[in-house]
């Protein structure tokens, strides 16, 4: 698996540092909420980031999960995110934190934002590990992004290519030969 990586762009240590800063920002922002913050992981890409960030927070948090898929096994977004698994909890009157691994075209974020606000959330905040602004098709952004990345094919720490490489502990650029001519 490591042999398929051209180079590492974000190390485990850099991830740890950014997770700590993002968690501190959230602790402060939601220090005085009435009910515990409802943190939602957008599966599957955000799973590693989500687990690390909620463990780094010190305020009361409840967890929920939603599986949204837009890429299938291709490297290009279809533009139509599909809800594969919905939330278990009600978001009505709740402070909701959405945790994403990457905001790319922005379609997933728009879909999630409309859905959660439409269900009556009290507030909606988005934290994303990566922002890829050069690929944006709709004008949205996370409230807090840890890293900005160019139009490079990154994998690891939750991010996949054809459902693989999510378990790399760092973020790396995939060798072109892996995804070209497939
Ligand atoms: C990826 C990623 C984001 C979304 C961002 O998910 O995890 O949720 O795409 O892309 P967008 O801004 O173009 O909508 P994907 O659909 O690949 O599913 P996954 O999380 O299971 O990898």
JSON list of C-alpha atoms and ligand atoms in Angstrom, two decimals:
[
{"chain": "A", "resi": 1, "resn": "UNK", "atom": "CA", "xyz": [0.00, 0.00, 0.00]},
{"chain": "A", "resi": 2, "resn": "UNK", "atom": "CA", "xyz": [2.76, 2.49, 0.96]},
{"chain": "A", "resi": 3, "resn": "UNK", "atom": "CA", "xyz": [4.49, 1.78, -2.38]},
{"chain": "A", "resi": 4, "resn": "UNK", "atom": "CA", "xyz": [1.51, 3.30, -4.25]},
{"chain": "A", "resi": 5, "resn": "UNK", "atom": "CA", "xyz": [2.18, 6.71, -2.68]},
{"chain": "A", "resi": 6, "resn": "UNK", "atom": "CA", "xyz": [4.19, 9.26, -4.69]},
{"chain": "A", "resi": 7, "resn": "UNK", "atom": "CA", "xyz": [4.90, 11.46, -1.64]},
{"chain": "A", "resi": 8, "resn": "UNK", "atom": "CA", "xyz": [3.49, 12.30, 1.76]},
{"chain": "A", "resi": 9, "resn": "UNK", "atom": "CA", "xyz": [1.80, 15.73, 1.91]},
{"chain": "A", "resi": 10, "resn": "UNK", "atom": "CA", "xyz": [0.57, 15.73, 5.51]},
{"chain": "A", "resi": 11, "resn": "UNK", "atom": "CA", "xyz": [2.34, 13.71, 8.21]},
{"chain": "A", "resi": 12, "resn": "UNK", "atom": "CA", "xyz": [0.74, 12.07, 11.25]},
{"chain": "A", "resi": 13, "resn": "UNK", "atom": "CA", "xyz": [2.26, 14.76, 13.44]},
{"chain": "A", "resi": 14, "resn": "UNK", "atom": "CA", "xyz": [0.84, 17.58, 11.30]},
{"chain": "A", "resi": 15, "resn": "UNK", "atom": "CA", "xyz": [-2.59, 15.91, 11.48]},
{"chain": "A", "resi": 16, "resn": "UNK", "atom": "CA", "xyz": [-2.35, 15.67, 15.28]},
{"chain": "A", "resi": 17, "resn": "UNK", "atom": "CA", "xyz": [-1.47, 19.38, 15.57]},
{"chain": "A", "resi": 18, "resn": "UNK", "atom": "CA", "xyz": [-4.37, 20.50, 13.37]},
{"chain": "A", "resi": 19, "resn": "UNK", "atom": "CA", "xyz": [-6.84, 18.20, 15.15]},
{"chain": "A", "resi": 20, "resn": "UNK", "atom": "CA", "xyz": [-5.82, 19.78, 18.46]},
{"chain": "A", "resi": 21, "resn": "UNK", "atom": "CA", "xyz": [-6.34, 23.33, 17.13]},
{"chain": "A", "resi": 22, "resn": "UNK", "atom": "CA", "xyz": [-9.70, 22.47, 15.54]},
{"chain": "A", "resi": 23, "resn": "UNK", "atom": "CA", "xyz": [-10.90, 20.81, 18.78]},
{"chain": "A", "resi": 24, "resn": "UNK", "atom": "CA", "xyz": [-9.87, 23.84, 20.82]},
{"chain": "A", "resi": 25, "resn": "UNK", "atom": "CA", "xyz": [-11.79, 26.11, 18.42]},
{"chain": "A", "resi": 26, "resn": "UNK", "atom": "CA", "xyz": [-14.90, 23.93, 18.80]},
{"chain": "A", "resi": 27, "resn": "UNK", "atom": "CA", "xyz": [-14.55, 23.72, 22.61]},
{"chain": "A", "resi": 28, "resn": "UNK", "atom": "CA", "xyz": [-14.59, 27.50, 22.76]},
{"chain": "A", "resi": 29, "resn": "UNK", "atom": "CA", "xyz": [-17.36, 28.01, 20.19]},
{"chain": "A", "resi": 30, "resn": "UNK", "atom": "CA", "xyz": [-19.74, 25.54, 21.89]},
{"chain": "A", "resi": 31, "resn": "UNK", "atom": "CA", "xyz": [-18.70, 26.08, 25.52]},
{"chain": "A", "resi": 32, "resn": "UNK", "atom": "CA", "xyz": [-22.14, 27.33, 26.58]},
{"chain": "A", "resi": 33, "resn": "UNK", "atom": "CA", "xyz": [-24.64, 25.29, 24.54]},
{"chain": "A", "resi": 34, "resn": "UNK", "atom": "CA", "xyz": [-27.89, 24.23, 26.20]},
{"chain": "A", "resi": 35, "resn": "UNK", "atom": "CA", "xyz": [-27.79, 20.62, 24.98]},
{"chain": "A", "resi": 36, "resn": "UNK", "atom": "CA", "xyz": [-24.65, 18.64, 24.10]},
{"chain": "A", "resi": 37, "resn": "UNK", "atom": "CA", "xyz": [-23.28, 19.37, 20.64]},
{"chain": "A", "resi": 38, "resn": "UNK", "atom": "CA", "xyz": [-24.45, 16.83, 18.05]},
{"chain": "A", "resi": 39, "resn": "UNK", "atom": "CA", "xyz": [-21.39, 15.86, 16.00]},
{"chain": "A", "resi": 40, "resn": "UNK", "atom": "CA", "xyz": [-22.10, 14.14, 12.69]},
{"chain": "A", "resi": 41, "resn": "UNK", "atom": "CA", "xyz": [-19.53, 12.18, 10.73]},
{"chain": "A", "resi": 42, "resn": "UNK", "atom": "CA", "xyz": [-20.09, 12.13, 6.98]},
{"chain": "A", "resi": 43, "resn": "UNK", "atom": "CA", "xyz": [-19.03, 8.58, 6.21]},
{"chain": "A", "resi": 44, "resn": "UNK", "atom": "CA", "xyz": [-16.91, 7.11, 5.12]},
{"chain": "A", "resi": 45, "resn": "UNK", "atom": "CA", "xyz": [-14.15, 9.64, 4.41]},
{"chain": "A", "resi": 46, "resn": "UNK", "atom": "CA", "xyz": [-14.38, 11.61, 7.66]},
{"chain": "A", "resi": 47, "resn": "UNK", "atom": "CA", "xyz": [-14.23, 8.62, 10.00]},
{"chain": "A", "resi": 48, "resn": "UNK", "atom": "CA", "xyz": [-10.58, 8.95, 11.13]},
{"chain": "A", "resi": 49, "resn": "UNK", "atom": "CA", "xyz": [-10.74, 12.73, 11.49]},
{"chain": "A", "resi": 50, "resn": "UNK", "atom": "CA", "xyz": [-14.07, 12.47, 13.33]},
{"chain": "A", "resi": 51, "resn": "UNK", "atom": "CA", "xyz": [-12.79, 9.95, 15.88]},
{"chain": "A", "resi": 52, "resn": "UNK", "atom": "CA", "xyz": [-9.70, 12.03, 16.56]},
{"chain": "A", "resi": 53, "resn": "UNK", "atom": "CA", "xyz": [-11.47, 15.38, 16.79]},
{"chain": "A", "resi": 54, "resn": "UNK", "atom": "CA", "xyz": [-14.25, 14.28, 19.16]},
{"chain": "A", "resi": 55, "resn": "UNK", "atom": "CA", "xyz": [-11.66, 12.65, 21.43]},
{"chain": "A", "resi": 56, "resn": "UNK", "atom": "CA", "xyz": [-9.65, 15.88, 21.48]},
{"chain": "A", "resi": 57, "resn": "UNK", "atom": "CA", "xyz": [-12.70, 17.94, 22.53]},
{"chain": "A", "resi": 58, "resn": "UNK", "atom": "CA", "xyz": [-13.52, 18.47, 26.20]},
{"chain": "A", "resi": 59, "resn": "UNK", "atom": "CA", "xyz": [-17.16, 19.69, 25.98]},
{"chain": "A", "resi": 60, "resn": "UNK", "atom": "CA", "xyz": [-20.12, 17.24, 26.01]},
{"chain": "A", "resi": 61, "resn": "UNK", "atom": "CA", "xyz": [-20.71, 15.79, 22.54]},
{"chain": "A", "resi": 62, "resn": "UNK", "atom": "CA", "xyz": [-23.16, 13.28, 21.12]},
{"chain": "A", "resi": 63, "resn": "UNK", "atom": "CA", "xyz": [-22.25, 11.33, 17.99]},
{"chain": "A", "resi": 64, "resn": "UNK", "atom": "CA", "xyz": [-24.19, 10.43, 14.88]},
{"chain": "A", "resi": 65, "resn": "UNK", "atom": "CA", "xyz": [-23.34, 9.17, 11.41]},
{"chain": "A", "resi": 66, "resn": "UNK", "atom": "CA", "xyz": [-24.56, 9.61, 7.88]},
{"chain": "A", "resi": 67, "resn": "UNK", "atom": "CA", "xyz": [-23.28, 7.85, 4.80]},
{"chain": "A", "resi": 68, "resn": "UNK", "atom": "CA", "xyz": [-23.22, 10.06, 1.74]},
{"chain": "A", "resi": 69, "resn": "UNK", "atom": "CA", "xyz": [-21.63, 8.99, -1.51]},
{"chain": "A", "resi": 70, "resn": "UNK", "atom": "CA", "xyz": [-20.89, 11.02, -4.61]},
{"chain": "A", "resi": 71, "resn": "UNK", "atom": "CA", "xyz": [-17.88, 9.39, -6.21]},
{"chain": "A", "resi": 72, "resn": "UNK", "atom": "CA", "xyz": [-18.61, 5.69, -6.44]},
{"chain": "A", "resi": 73, "resn": "UNK", "atom": "CA", "xyz": [-15.39, 4.08, -7.61]},
{"chain": "A", "resi": 74, "resn": "UNK", "atom": "CA", "xyz": [-14.49, 6.92, -9.97]},
{"chain": "A", "resi": 75, "resn": "UNK", "atom": "CA", "xyz": [-12.08, 9.80, -9.22]},
{"chain": "A", "resi": 76, "resn": "UNK", "atom": "CA", "xyz": [-14.59, 12.41, -10.43]},
{"chain": "A", "resi": 77, "resn": "UNK", "atom": "CA", "xyz": [-17.58, 13.64, -8.45]},
{"chain": "A", "resi": 78, "resn": "UNK", "atom": "CA", "xyz": [-20.93, 12.75, -9.99]},
{"chain": "A", "resi": 79, "resn": "UNK", "atom": "CA", "xyz": [-22.37, 15.99, -8.61]},
{"chain": "A", "resi": 80, "resn": "UNK", "atom": "CA", "xyz": [-25.33, 14.14, -7.15]},
{"chain": "A", "resi": 81, "resn": "UNK", "atom": "CA", "xyz": [-24.62, 13.06, -3.58]},
{"chain": "A", "resi": 82, "resn": "UNK", "atom": "CA", "xyz": [-26.68, 10.07, -2.53]},
{"chain": "A", "resi": 83, "resn": "UNK", "atom": "CA", "xyz": [-27.80, 9.46, 1.06]},
{"chain": "A", "resi": 84, "resn": "UNK", "atom": "CA", "xyz": [-26.93, 5.84, 1.65]},
{"chain": "A", "resi": 85, "resn": "UNK", "atom": "CA", "xyz": [-27.57, 5.84, 5.43]},
{"chain": "A", "resi": 86, "resn": "UNK", "atom": "CA", "xyz": [-29.47, 8.53, 7.31]},
{"chain": "A", "resi": 87, "resn": "UNK", "atom": "CA", "xyz": [-28.93, 9.87, 10.84]},
{"chain": "A", "resi": 88, "resn": "UNK", "atom": "CA", "xyz": [-30.36, 8.09, 13.87]},
{"chain": "A", "resi": 89, "resn": "UNK", "atom": "CA", "xyz": [-30.89, 11.28, 15.91]},
{"chain": "A", "resi": 90, "resn": "UNK", "atom": "CA", "xyz": [-33.22, 14.20, 15.32]},
{"chain": "A", "resi": 91, "resn": "UNK", "atom": "CA", "xyz": [-31.35, 17.44, 14.60]},
{"chain": "A", "resi": 92, "resn": "UNK", "atom": "CA", "xyz": [-34.33, 19.65, 15.54]},
{"chain": "A", "resi": 93, "resn": "UNK", "atom": "CA", "xyz": [-33.29, 22.49, 17.86]},
{"chain": "A", "resi": 94, "resn": "UNK", "atom": "CA", "xyz": [-29.77, 21.05, 18.14]},
{"chain": "A", "resi": 95, "resn": "UNK", "atom": "CA", "xyz": [-26.38, 22.66, 17.61]},
{"chain": "A", "resi": 96, "resn": "UNK", "atom": "CA", "xyz": [-25.02, 20.47, 14.84]},
{"chain": "A", "resi": 97, "resn": "UNK", "atom": "CA", "xyz": [-21.38, 19.98, 13.90]},
{"chain": "A", "resi": 98, "resn": "UNK", "atom": "CA", "xyz": [-20.73, 18.35, 10.56]},
{"chain": "A", "resi": 99, "resn": "UNK", "atom": "CA", "xyz": [-17.31, 16.75, 10.20]},
{"chain": "A", "resi": 100, "resn": "UNK", "atom": "CA", "xyz": [-16.03, 16.29, 6.64]},
{"chain": "A", "resi": 101, "resn": "UNK", "atom": "CA", "xyz": [-12.76, 15.01, 5.28]},
{"chain": "A", "resi": 102, "resn": "UNK", "atom": "CA", "xyz": [-12.79, 17.24, 2.18]},
{"chain": "A", "resi": 103, "resn": "UNK", "atom": "CA", "xyz": [-14.85, 19.93, 0.49]},
{"chain": "A", "resi": 104, "resn": "UNK", "atom": "CA", "xyz": [-14.25, 19.44, -3.22]},
{"chain": "A", "resi": 105, "resn": "UNK", "atom": "CA", "xyz": [-17.03, 20.44, -5.67]},
{"chain": "A", "resi": 106, "resn": "UNK", "atom": "CA", "xyz": [-19.13, 21.46, -2.65]},
{"chain": "A", "resi": 107, "resn": "UNK", "atom": "CA", "xyz": [-22.19, 19.39, -3.67]},
{"chain": "A", "resi": 108, "resn": "UNK", "atom": "CA", "xyz": [-22.05, 17.13, -0.61]},
{"chain": "A", "resi": 109, "resn": "UNK", "atom": "CA", "xyz": [-21.86, 20.11, 1.72]},
{"chain": "A", "resi": 110, "resn": "UNK", "atom": "CA", "xyz": [-24.81, 21.85, 0.03]},
{"chain": "A", "resi": 111, "resn": "UNK", "atom": "CA", "xyz": [-26.89, 18.68, 0.26]},
{"chain": "A", "resi": 112, "resn": "UNK", "atom": "CA", "xyz": [-26.05, 18.19, 3.95]},
{"chain": "A", "resi": 113, "resn": "UNK", "atom": "CA", "xyz": [-26.57, 21.84, 4.80]},
{"chain": "A", "resi": 114, "resn": "UNK", "atom": "CA", "xyz": [-30.02, 21.98, 3.17]},
{"chain": "A", "resi": 115, "resn": "UNK", "atom": "CA", "xyz": [-31.03, 18.72, 4.81]},
{"chain": "A", "resi": 116, "resn": "UNK", "atom": "CA", "xyz": [-29.91, 19.58, 8.34]},
{"chain": "A", "resi": 117, "resn": "UNK", "atom": "CA", "xyz": [-31.17, 23.17, 8.28]},
{"chain": "A", "resi": 118, "resn": "UNK", "atom": "CA", "xyz": [-34.40, 21.93, 6.70]},
{"chain": "A", "resi": 119, "resn": "UNK", "atom": "CA", "xyz": [-34.89, 19.53, 9.62]},
{"chain": "A", "resi": 120, "resn": "UNK", "atom": "CA", "xyz": [-34.80, 22.46, 12.05]},
{"chain": "A", "resi": 121, "resn": "UNK", "atom": "CA", "xyz": [-31.26, 22.46, 13.50]},
{"chain": "A", "resi": 122, "resn": "UNK", "atom": "CA", "xyz": [-30.59, 25.38, 15.84]},
{"chain": "A", "resi": 123, "resn": "UNK", "atom": "CA", "xyz": [-27.13, 25.96, 14.34]},
{"chain": "A", "resi": 124, "resn": "UNK", "atom": "CA", "xyz": [-24.98, 24.31, 11.69]},
{"chain": "A", "resi": 125, "resn": "UNK", "atom": "CA", "xyz": [-21.17, 24.34, 11.76]},
{"chain": "A", "resi": 126, "resn": "UNK", "atom": "CA", "xyz": [-18.82, 22.54, 9.40]},
{"chain": "A", "resi": 127, "resn": "UNK", "atom": "CA", "xyz": [-15.27, 21.46, 10.11]},
{"chain": "A", "resi": 128, "resn": "UNK", "atom": "CA", "xyz": [-13.34, 19.91, 7.26]},
{"chain": "A", "resi": 129, "resn": "UNK", "atom": "CA", "xyz": [-9.90, 18.35, 7.20]},
{"chain": "A", "resi": 130, "resn": "UNK", "atom": "CA", "xyz": [-9.23, 19.54, 3.66]},
{"chain": "A", "resi": 131, "resn": "UNK", "atom": "CA", "xyz": [-10.46, 22.29, 1.39]},
{"chain": "A", "resi": 132, "resn": "UNK", "atom": "CA", "xyz": [-9.90, 21.96, -2.38]},
{"chain": "A", "resi": 133, "resn": "UNK", "atom": "CA", "xyz": [-11.10, 25.41, -3.54]},
{"chain": "A", "resi": 134, "resn": "UNK", "atom": "CA", "xyz": [-9.85, 25.03, -7.12]},
{"chain": "A", "resi": 135, "resn": "UNK", "atom": "CA", "xyz": [-12.49, 22.36, -7.77]},
{"chain": "A", "resi": 136, "resn": "UNK", "atom": "CA", "xyz": [-15.50, 24.18, -6.33]},
{"chain": "A", "resi": 137, "resn": "UNK", "atom": "CA", "xyz": [-18.69, 24.08, -8.45]},
{"chain": "A", "resi": 138, "resn": "UNK", "atom": "CA", "xyz": [-21.00, 25.66, -5.86]},
{"chain": "A", "resi": 139, "resn": "UNK", "atom": "CA", "xyz": [-20.08, 28.59, -3.58]},
{"chain": "A", "resi": 140, "resn": "UNK", "atom": "CA", "xyz": [-19.82, 26.92, -0.16]},
{"chain": "A", "resi": 141, "resn": "UNK", "atom": "CA", "xyz": [-17.06, 26.45, 2.36]},
{"chain": "A", "resi": 142, "resn": "UNK", "atom": "CA", "xyz": [-16.46, 24.93, 5.78]},
{"chain": "A", "resi": 143, "resn": "UNK", "atom": "CA", "xyz": [-16.42, 27.19, 8.83]},
{"chain": "A", "resi": 144, "resn": "UNK", "atom": "CA", "xyz": [-13.03, 25.70, 9.73]},
{"chain": "A", "resi": 145, "resn": "UNK", "atom": "CA", "xyz": [-10.63, 23.92, 7.37]},
{"chain": "A", "resi": 146, "resn": "UNK", "atom": "CA", "xyz": [-7.41, 22.34, 8.56]},
{"chain": "A", "resi": 147, "resn": "UNK", "atom": "CA", "xyz": [-5.51, 22.17, 5.27]},
{"chain": "A", "resi": 148, "resn": "UNK", "atom": "CA", "xyz": [-5.88, 23.58, 1.77]},
{"chain": "A", "resi": 149, "resn": "UNK", "atom": "CA", "xyz": [-4.88, 21.34, -1.10]},
{"chain": "A", "resi": 150, "resn": "UNK", "atom": "CA", "xyz": [-4.45, 21.88, -4.85]},
{"chain": "A", "resi": 151, "resn": "UNK", "atom": "CA", "xyz": [-5.97, 19.67, -7.51]},
{"chain": "A", "resi": 152, "resn": "UNK", "atom": "CA", "xyz": [-3.96, 16.64, -6.46]},
{"chain": "A", "resi": 153, "resn": "UNK", "atom": "CA", "xyz": [-5.17, 13.11, -5.87]},
{"chain": "A", "resi": 154, "resn": "UNK", "atom": "CA", "xyz": [-4.75, 12.66, -2.14]},
{"chain": "A", "resi": 155, "resn": "UNK", "atom": "CA", "xyz": [-5.48, 9.52, -0.15]},
{"chain": "A", "resi": 156, "resn": "UNK", "atom": "CA", "xyz": [-5.09, 8.28, 3.41]},
{"chain": "A", "resi": 157, "resn": "UNK", "atom": "CA", "xyz": [-6.49, 9.03, 6.90]},
{"chain": "A", "resi": 158, "resn": "UNK", "atom": "CA", "xyz": [-10.00, 8.30, 5.61]},
{"chain": "A", "resi": 159, "resn": "UNK", "atom": "CA", "xyz": [-9.64, 9.49, 2.01]},
{"chain": "A", "resi": 160, "resn": "UNK", "atom": "CA", "xyz": [-9.83, 6.75, -0.58]},
{"chain": "A", "resi": 161, "resn": "UNK", "atom": "CA", "xyz": [-9.24, 5.75, -4.14]},
{"chain": "A", "resi": 162, "resn": "UNK", "atom": "CA", "xyz": [-11.68, 3.01, -5.16]},
{"chain": "A", "resi": 163, "resn": "UNK", "atom": "CA", "xyz": [-12.38, 2.40, -1.44]},
{"chain": "A", "resi": 164, "resn": "UNK", "atom": "CA", "xyz": [-8.71, 1.71, -0.71]},
{"chain": "A", "resi": 165, "resn": "UNK", "atom": "CA", "xyz": [-5.95, 3.58, 1.16]},
{"chain": "A", "resi": 166, "resn": "UNK", "atom": "CA", "xyz": [-8.32, 4.92, 3.88]},
{"chain": "A", "resi": 167, "resn": "UNK", "atom": "CA", "xyz": [-6.23, 3.20, 6.54]},
{"chain": "A", "resi": 168, "resn": "UNK", "atom": "CA", "xyz": [-2.97, 5.01, 5.72]},
{"chain": "A", "resi": 169, "resn": "UNK", "atom": "CA", "xyz": [-2.07, 6.99, 8.86]},
{"chain": "A", "resi": 170, "resn": "UNK", "atom": "CA", "xyz": [-0.86, 9.99, 6.80]},
{"chain": "A", "resi": 171, "resn": "UNK", "atom": "CA", "xyz": [-2.09, 11.82, 3.69]},
{"chain": "A", "resi": 172, "resn": "UNK", "atom": "CA", "xyz": [-0.24, 11.16, 0.48]},
{"chain": "A", "resi": 173, "resn": "UNK", "atom": "CA", "xyz": [-0.44, 11.75, -3.24]},
{"chain": "A", "resi": 174, "resn": "UNK", "atom": "CA", "xyz": [-1.29, 8.63, -5.17]},
{"chain": "A", "resi": 175, "resn": "UNK", "atom": "CA", "xyz": [1.02, 7.64, -8.02]},
{"chain": "A", "resi": 176, "resn": "UNK", "atom": "CA", "xyz": [-0.59, 8.49, -11.37]},
{"chain": "A", "resi": 177, "resn": "UNK", "atom": "CA", "xyz": [-0.10, 4.97, -12.68]},
{"chain": "A", "resi": 178, "resn": "UNK", "atom": "CA", "xyz": [-2.52, 3.68, -10.03]},
{"chain": "A", "resi": 179, "resn": "UNK", "atom": "CA", "xyz": [-5.53, 5.61, -11.32]},
{"chain": "A", "resi": 180, "resn": "UNK", "atom": "CA", "xyz": [-4.66, 6.28, -14.97]},
{"chain": "A", "resi": 181, "resn": "UNK", "atom": "CA", "xyz": [-5.83, 3.83, -17.65]},
{"chain": "A", "resi": 182, "resn": "UNK", "atom": "CA", "xyz": [-8.29, 2.20, -15.22]},
{"chain": "B", "resi": 1, "resn": "LIG", "atom": "C1", "xyz": [-16.10, 12.49, -0.60]},
{"chain": "B", "resi": 1, "resn": "LIG", "atom": "C2", "xyz": [-15.73, 13.23, 0.69]},
{"chain": "B", "resi": 1, "resn": "LIG", "atom": "C3", "xyz": [-16.81, 14.27, 0.83]},
{"chain": "B", "resi": 1, "resn": "LIG", "atom": "C4", "xyz": [-17.23, 14.53, -0.61]},
{"chain": "B", "resi": 1, "resn": "LIG", "atom": "C5", "xyz": [-16.67, 15.84, -1.06]},
{"chain": "B", "resi": 1, "resn": "LIG", "atom": "O1", "xyz": [-17.01, 11.50, -0.29]},
{"chain": "B", "resi": 1, "resn": "LIG", "atom": "O2", "xyz": [-15.72, 12.35, 1.78]},
{"chain": "B", "resi": 1, "resn": "LIG", "atom": "O3", "xyz": [-17.92, 13.79, 1.57]},
{"chain": "B", "resi": 1, "resn": "LIG", "atom": "O4", "xyz": [-16.69, 13.48, -1.42]},
{"chain": "B", "resi": 1, "resn": "LIG", "atom": "O5", "xyz": [-16.88, 16.02, -2.42]},
{"chain": "B", "resi": 1, "resn": "LIG", "atom": "P1", "xyz": [-17.78, 17.15, -3.04]},
{"chain": "B", "resi": 1, "resn": "LIG", "atom": "O6", "xyz": [-17.43, 18.43, -2.35]},
{"chain": "B", "resi": 1, "resn": "LIG", "atom": "O7", "xyz": [-17.38, 17.13, -4.49]},
{"chain": "B", "resi": 1, "resn": "LIG", "atom": "O8", "xyz": [-19.21, 16.76, -2.84]},
{"chain": "B", "resi": 1, "resn": "LIG", "atom": "P2", "xyz": [-17.35, 10.29, -1.27]},
{"chain": "B", "resi": 1, "resn": "LIG", "atom": "O9", "xyz": [-18.63, 10.57, -1.96]},
{"chain": "B", "resi": 1, "resn": "LIG", "atom": "O10", "xyz": [-16.17, 9.97, -2.12]},
{"chain": "B", "resi": 1, "resn": "LIG", "atom": "O11", "xyz": [-17.62, 9.12, -0.25]},
{"chain": "B", "resi": 1, "resn": "LIG", "atom": "P3", "xyz": [-16.66, 8.58, 0.90]},
{"chain": "B", "resi": 1, "resn": "LIG", "atom": "O12", "xyz": [-16.71, 9.61, 2.01]},
{"chain": "B", "resi": 1, "resn": "LIG", "atom": "O13", "xyz": [-17.27, 7.29, 1.29]},
{"chain": "B", "resi": 1, "resn": "LIG", "atom": "O14", "xyz": [-15.28, 8.43, 0.34]}
]
